[in-house]
Rosetta silent file (secondary structure, phi, psi, omega in degrees, C-alpha in Angstrom):
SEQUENCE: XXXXXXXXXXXXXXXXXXXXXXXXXXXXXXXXXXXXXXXXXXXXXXXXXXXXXXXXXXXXXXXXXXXXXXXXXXXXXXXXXXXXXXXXXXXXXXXXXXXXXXXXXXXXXXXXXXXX
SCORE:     score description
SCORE:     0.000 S_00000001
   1 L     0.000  110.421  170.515  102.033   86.509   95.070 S_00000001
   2 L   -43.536  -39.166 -158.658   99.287   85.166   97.806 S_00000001
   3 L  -115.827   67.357  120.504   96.775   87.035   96.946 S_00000001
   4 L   -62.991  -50.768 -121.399   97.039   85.661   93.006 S_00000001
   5 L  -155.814  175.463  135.039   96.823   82.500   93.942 S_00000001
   6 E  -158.215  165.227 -106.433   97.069   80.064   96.392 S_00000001
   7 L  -128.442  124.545 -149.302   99.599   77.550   97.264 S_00000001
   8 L  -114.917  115.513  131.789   99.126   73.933   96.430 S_00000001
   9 E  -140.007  176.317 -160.155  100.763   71.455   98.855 S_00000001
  10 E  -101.630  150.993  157.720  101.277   67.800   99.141 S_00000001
  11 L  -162.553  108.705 -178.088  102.533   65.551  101.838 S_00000001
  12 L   -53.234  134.761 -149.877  102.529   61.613  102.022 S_00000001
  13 L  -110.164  -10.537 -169.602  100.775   60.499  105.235 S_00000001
  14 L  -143.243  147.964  166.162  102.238   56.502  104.885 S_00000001
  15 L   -71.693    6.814  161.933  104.631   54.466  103.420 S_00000001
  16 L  -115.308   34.942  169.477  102.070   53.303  100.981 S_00000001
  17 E  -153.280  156.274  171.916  101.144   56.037   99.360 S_00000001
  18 E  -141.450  153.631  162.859  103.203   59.160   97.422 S_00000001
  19 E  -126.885  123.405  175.047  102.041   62.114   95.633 S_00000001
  20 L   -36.884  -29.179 -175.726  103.328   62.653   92.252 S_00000001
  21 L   -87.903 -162.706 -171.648  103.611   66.622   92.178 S_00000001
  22 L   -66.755 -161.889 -173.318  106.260   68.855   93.385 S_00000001
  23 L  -107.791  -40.616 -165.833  106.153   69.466   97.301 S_00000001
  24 E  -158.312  128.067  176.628  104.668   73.080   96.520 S_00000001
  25 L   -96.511 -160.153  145.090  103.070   75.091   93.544 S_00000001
  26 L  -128.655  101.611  159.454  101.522   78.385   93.098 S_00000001
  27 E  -138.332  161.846 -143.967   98.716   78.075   91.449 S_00000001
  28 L  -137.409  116.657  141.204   96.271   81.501   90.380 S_00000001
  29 L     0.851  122.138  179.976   92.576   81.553   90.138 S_00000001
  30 L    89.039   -5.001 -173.045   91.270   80.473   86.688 S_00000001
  31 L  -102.128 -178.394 -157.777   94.349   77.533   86.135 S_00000001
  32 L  -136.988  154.211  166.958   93.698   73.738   85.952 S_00000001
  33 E  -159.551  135.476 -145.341   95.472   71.876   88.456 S_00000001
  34 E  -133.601  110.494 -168.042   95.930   68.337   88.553 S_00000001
  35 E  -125.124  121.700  138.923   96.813   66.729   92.278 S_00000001
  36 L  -133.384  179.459 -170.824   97.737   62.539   92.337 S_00000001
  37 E  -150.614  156.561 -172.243   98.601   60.435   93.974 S_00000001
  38 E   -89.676  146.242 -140.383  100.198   56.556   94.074 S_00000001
  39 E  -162.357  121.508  163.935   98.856   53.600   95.895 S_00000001
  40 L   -96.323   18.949  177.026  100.435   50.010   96.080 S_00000001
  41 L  -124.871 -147.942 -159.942   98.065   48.315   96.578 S_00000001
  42 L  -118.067  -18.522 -169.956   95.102   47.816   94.122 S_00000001
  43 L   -33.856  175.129 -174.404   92.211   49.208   95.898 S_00000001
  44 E   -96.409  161.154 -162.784   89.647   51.703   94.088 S_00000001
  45 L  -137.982  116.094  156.527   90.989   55.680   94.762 S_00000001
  46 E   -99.133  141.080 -176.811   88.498   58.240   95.779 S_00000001
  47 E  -111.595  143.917 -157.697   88.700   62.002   96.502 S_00000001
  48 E  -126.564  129.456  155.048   87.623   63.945   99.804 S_00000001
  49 E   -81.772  154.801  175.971   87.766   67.542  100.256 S_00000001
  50 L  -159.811  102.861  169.291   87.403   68.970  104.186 S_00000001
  51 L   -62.321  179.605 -149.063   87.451   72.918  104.738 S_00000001
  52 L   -91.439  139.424  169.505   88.433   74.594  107.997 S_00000001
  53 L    90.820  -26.206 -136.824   85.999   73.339  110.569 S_00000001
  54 L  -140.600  152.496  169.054   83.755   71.017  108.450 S_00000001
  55 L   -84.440  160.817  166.642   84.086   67.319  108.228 S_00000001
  56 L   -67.709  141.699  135.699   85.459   65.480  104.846 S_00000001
  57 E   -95.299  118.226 -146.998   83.226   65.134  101.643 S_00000001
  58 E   -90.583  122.008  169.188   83.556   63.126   99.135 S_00000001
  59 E   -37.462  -73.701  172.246   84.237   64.703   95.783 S_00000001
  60 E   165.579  156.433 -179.135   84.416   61.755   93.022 S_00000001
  61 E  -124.562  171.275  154.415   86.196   58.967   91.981 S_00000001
  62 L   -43.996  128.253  159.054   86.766   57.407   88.600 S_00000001
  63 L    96.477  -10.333 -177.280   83.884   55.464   87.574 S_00000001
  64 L   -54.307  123.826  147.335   81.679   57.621   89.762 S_00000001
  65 L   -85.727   -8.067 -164.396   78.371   58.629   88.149 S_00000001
  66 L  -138.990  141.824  163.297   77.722   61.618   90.558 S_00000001
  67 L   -73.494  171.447 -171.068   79.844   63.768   92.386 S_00000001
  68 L   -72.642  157.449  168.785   79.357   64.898   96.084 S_00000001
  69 L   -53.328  126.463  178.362   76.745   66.940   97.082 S_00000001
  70 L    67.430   54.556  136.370   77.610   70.910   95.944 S_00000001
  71 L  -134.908  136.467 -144.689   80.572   70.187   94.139 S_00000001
  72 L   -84.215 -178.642  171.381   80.403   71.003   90.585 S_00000001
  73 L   -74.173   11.313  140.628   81.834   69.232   87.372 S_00000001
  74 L   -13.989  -56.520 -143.289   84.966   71.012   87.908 S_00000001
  75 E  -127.856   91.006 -179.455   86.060   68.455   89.727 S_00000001
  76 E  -138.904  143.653 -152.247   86.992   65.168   88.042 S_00000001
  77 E  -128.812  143.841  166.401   89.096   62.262   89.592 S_00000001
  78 E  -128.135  170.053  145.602   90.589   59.485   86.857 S_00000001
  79 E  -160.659  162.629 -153.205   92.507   56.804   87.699 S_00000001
  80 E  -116.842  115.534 -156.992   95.424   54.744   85.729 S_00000001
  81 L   -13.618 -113.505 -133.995   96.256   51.313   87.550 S_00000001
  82 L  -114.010   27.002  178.896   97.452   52.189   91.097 S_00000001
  83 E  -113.938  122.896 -179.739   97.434   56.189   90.348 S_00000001
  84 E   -90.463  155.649  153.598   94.760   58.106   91.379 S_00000001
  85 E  -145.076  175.119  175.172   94.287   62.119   90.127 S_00000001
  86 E  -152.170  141.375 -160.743   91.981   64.740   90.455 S_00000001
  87 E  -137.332  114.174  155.966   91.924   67.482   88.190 S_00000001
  88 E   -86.756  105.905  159.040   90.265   71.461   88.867 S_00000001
  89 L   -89.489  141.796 -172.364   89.311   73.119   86.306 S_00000001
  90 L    34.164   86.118 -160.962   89.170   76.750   86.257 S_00000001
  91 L   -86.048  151.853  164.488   90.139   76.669   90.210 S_00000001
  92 L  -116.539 -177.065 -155.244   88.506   79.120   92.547 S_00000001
  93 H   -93.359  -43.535 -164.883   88.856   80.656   95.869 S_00000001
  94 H   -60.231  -28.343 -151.088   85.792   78.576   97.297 S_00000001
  95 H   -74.040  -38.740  176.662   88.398   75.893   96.040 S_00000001
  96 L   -59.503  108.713  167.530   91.031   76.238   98.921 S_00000001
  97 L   179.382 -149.883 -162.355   90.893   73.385  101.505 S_00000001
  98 L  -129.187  125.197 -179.656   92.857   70.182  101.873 S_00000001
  99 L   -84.824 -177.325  165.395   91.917   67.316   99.720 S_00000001
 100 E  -155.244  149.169  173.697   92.748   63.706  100.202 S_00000001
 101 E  -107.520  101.918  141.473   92.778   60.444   98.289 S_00000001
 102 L   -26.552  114.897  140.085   91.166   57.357   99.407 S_00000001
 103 E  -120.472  161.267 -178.215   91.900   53.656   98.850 S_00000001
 104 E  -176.383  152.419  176.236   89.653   50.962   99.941 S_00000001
 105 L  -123.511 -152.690 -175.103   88.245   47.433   99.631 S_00000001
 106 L   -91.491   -4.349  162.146   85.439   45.870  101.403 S_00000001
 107 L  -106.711    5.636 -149.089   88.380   45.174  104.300 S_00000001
 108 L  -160.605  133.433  153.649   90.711   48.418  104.449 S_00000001
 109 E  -135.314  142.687 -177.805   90.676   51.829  104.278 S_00000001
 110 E  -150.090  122.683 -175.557   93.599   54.101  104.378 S_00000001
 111 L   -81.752  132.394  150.513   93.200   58.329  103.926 S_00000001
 112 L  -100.552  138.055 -177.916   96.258   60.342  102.314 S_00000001
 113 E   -97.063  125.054  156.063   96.237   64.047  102.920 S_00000001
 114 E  -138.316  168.980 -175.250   97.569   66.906  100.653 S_00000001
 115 E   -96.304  119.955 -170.083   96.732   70.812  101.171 S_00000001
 116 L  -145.126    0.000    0.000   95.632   73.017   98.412 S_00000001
């Protein structure tokens, strides 16, 4: 039911990156959700959120002391050698928009997209 919920999906934007969940969830206002995603190469993995209209913002990464401007401790990204995640707690409506995961060195950057 849409208006429970809203619909969590994923989509790999490169052959170097995958995301670990299903292709599409349901998940309902007040649930933890957990979105990663896989990286071959070694780089550090950062998370962006970008609403309709609005530019990307960056969320948090592992190792992070501070989170993005307005976005609460909800919102916590770990990551496990070349796996990135980001985990919402007690998700909310303001929560719908499409995140992405970041790798990067000081020579490369490459954005993955999923929708949630």
């Amino acid at each position: 039911d849409v208006s429970s919920g809203h619909w969590l999906t994923q989509k790999s934007t490169d052959g170097q990156s995958s995301w670990t969940q299903p292709p599409s969830s349901s998940v309902s206002l007040g649930e933890t959700v957990t979105i990663s995603c896989i990286t071959q190469s070694s780089y550090s993995i950062g998370w962006y959120q970008q609403k309709g209209g609005q530019g990307p913002r960056f969320v948090h990464c592992d190792g992070c002391s501070d989170r993005g401007e307005g976005i609460p401790d909800r919102f916590t990204a770990t990551e496990s050698g070349s796996t990135g995640s980001l985990t919402i707690t007690n998700v909310q409506a303001e929560d719908e928009a499409d995140y992405y995961c970041g790798s990067w060195n000081n020579d490369d950057t490459a954005l993955h997209g999923g929708e949630f």
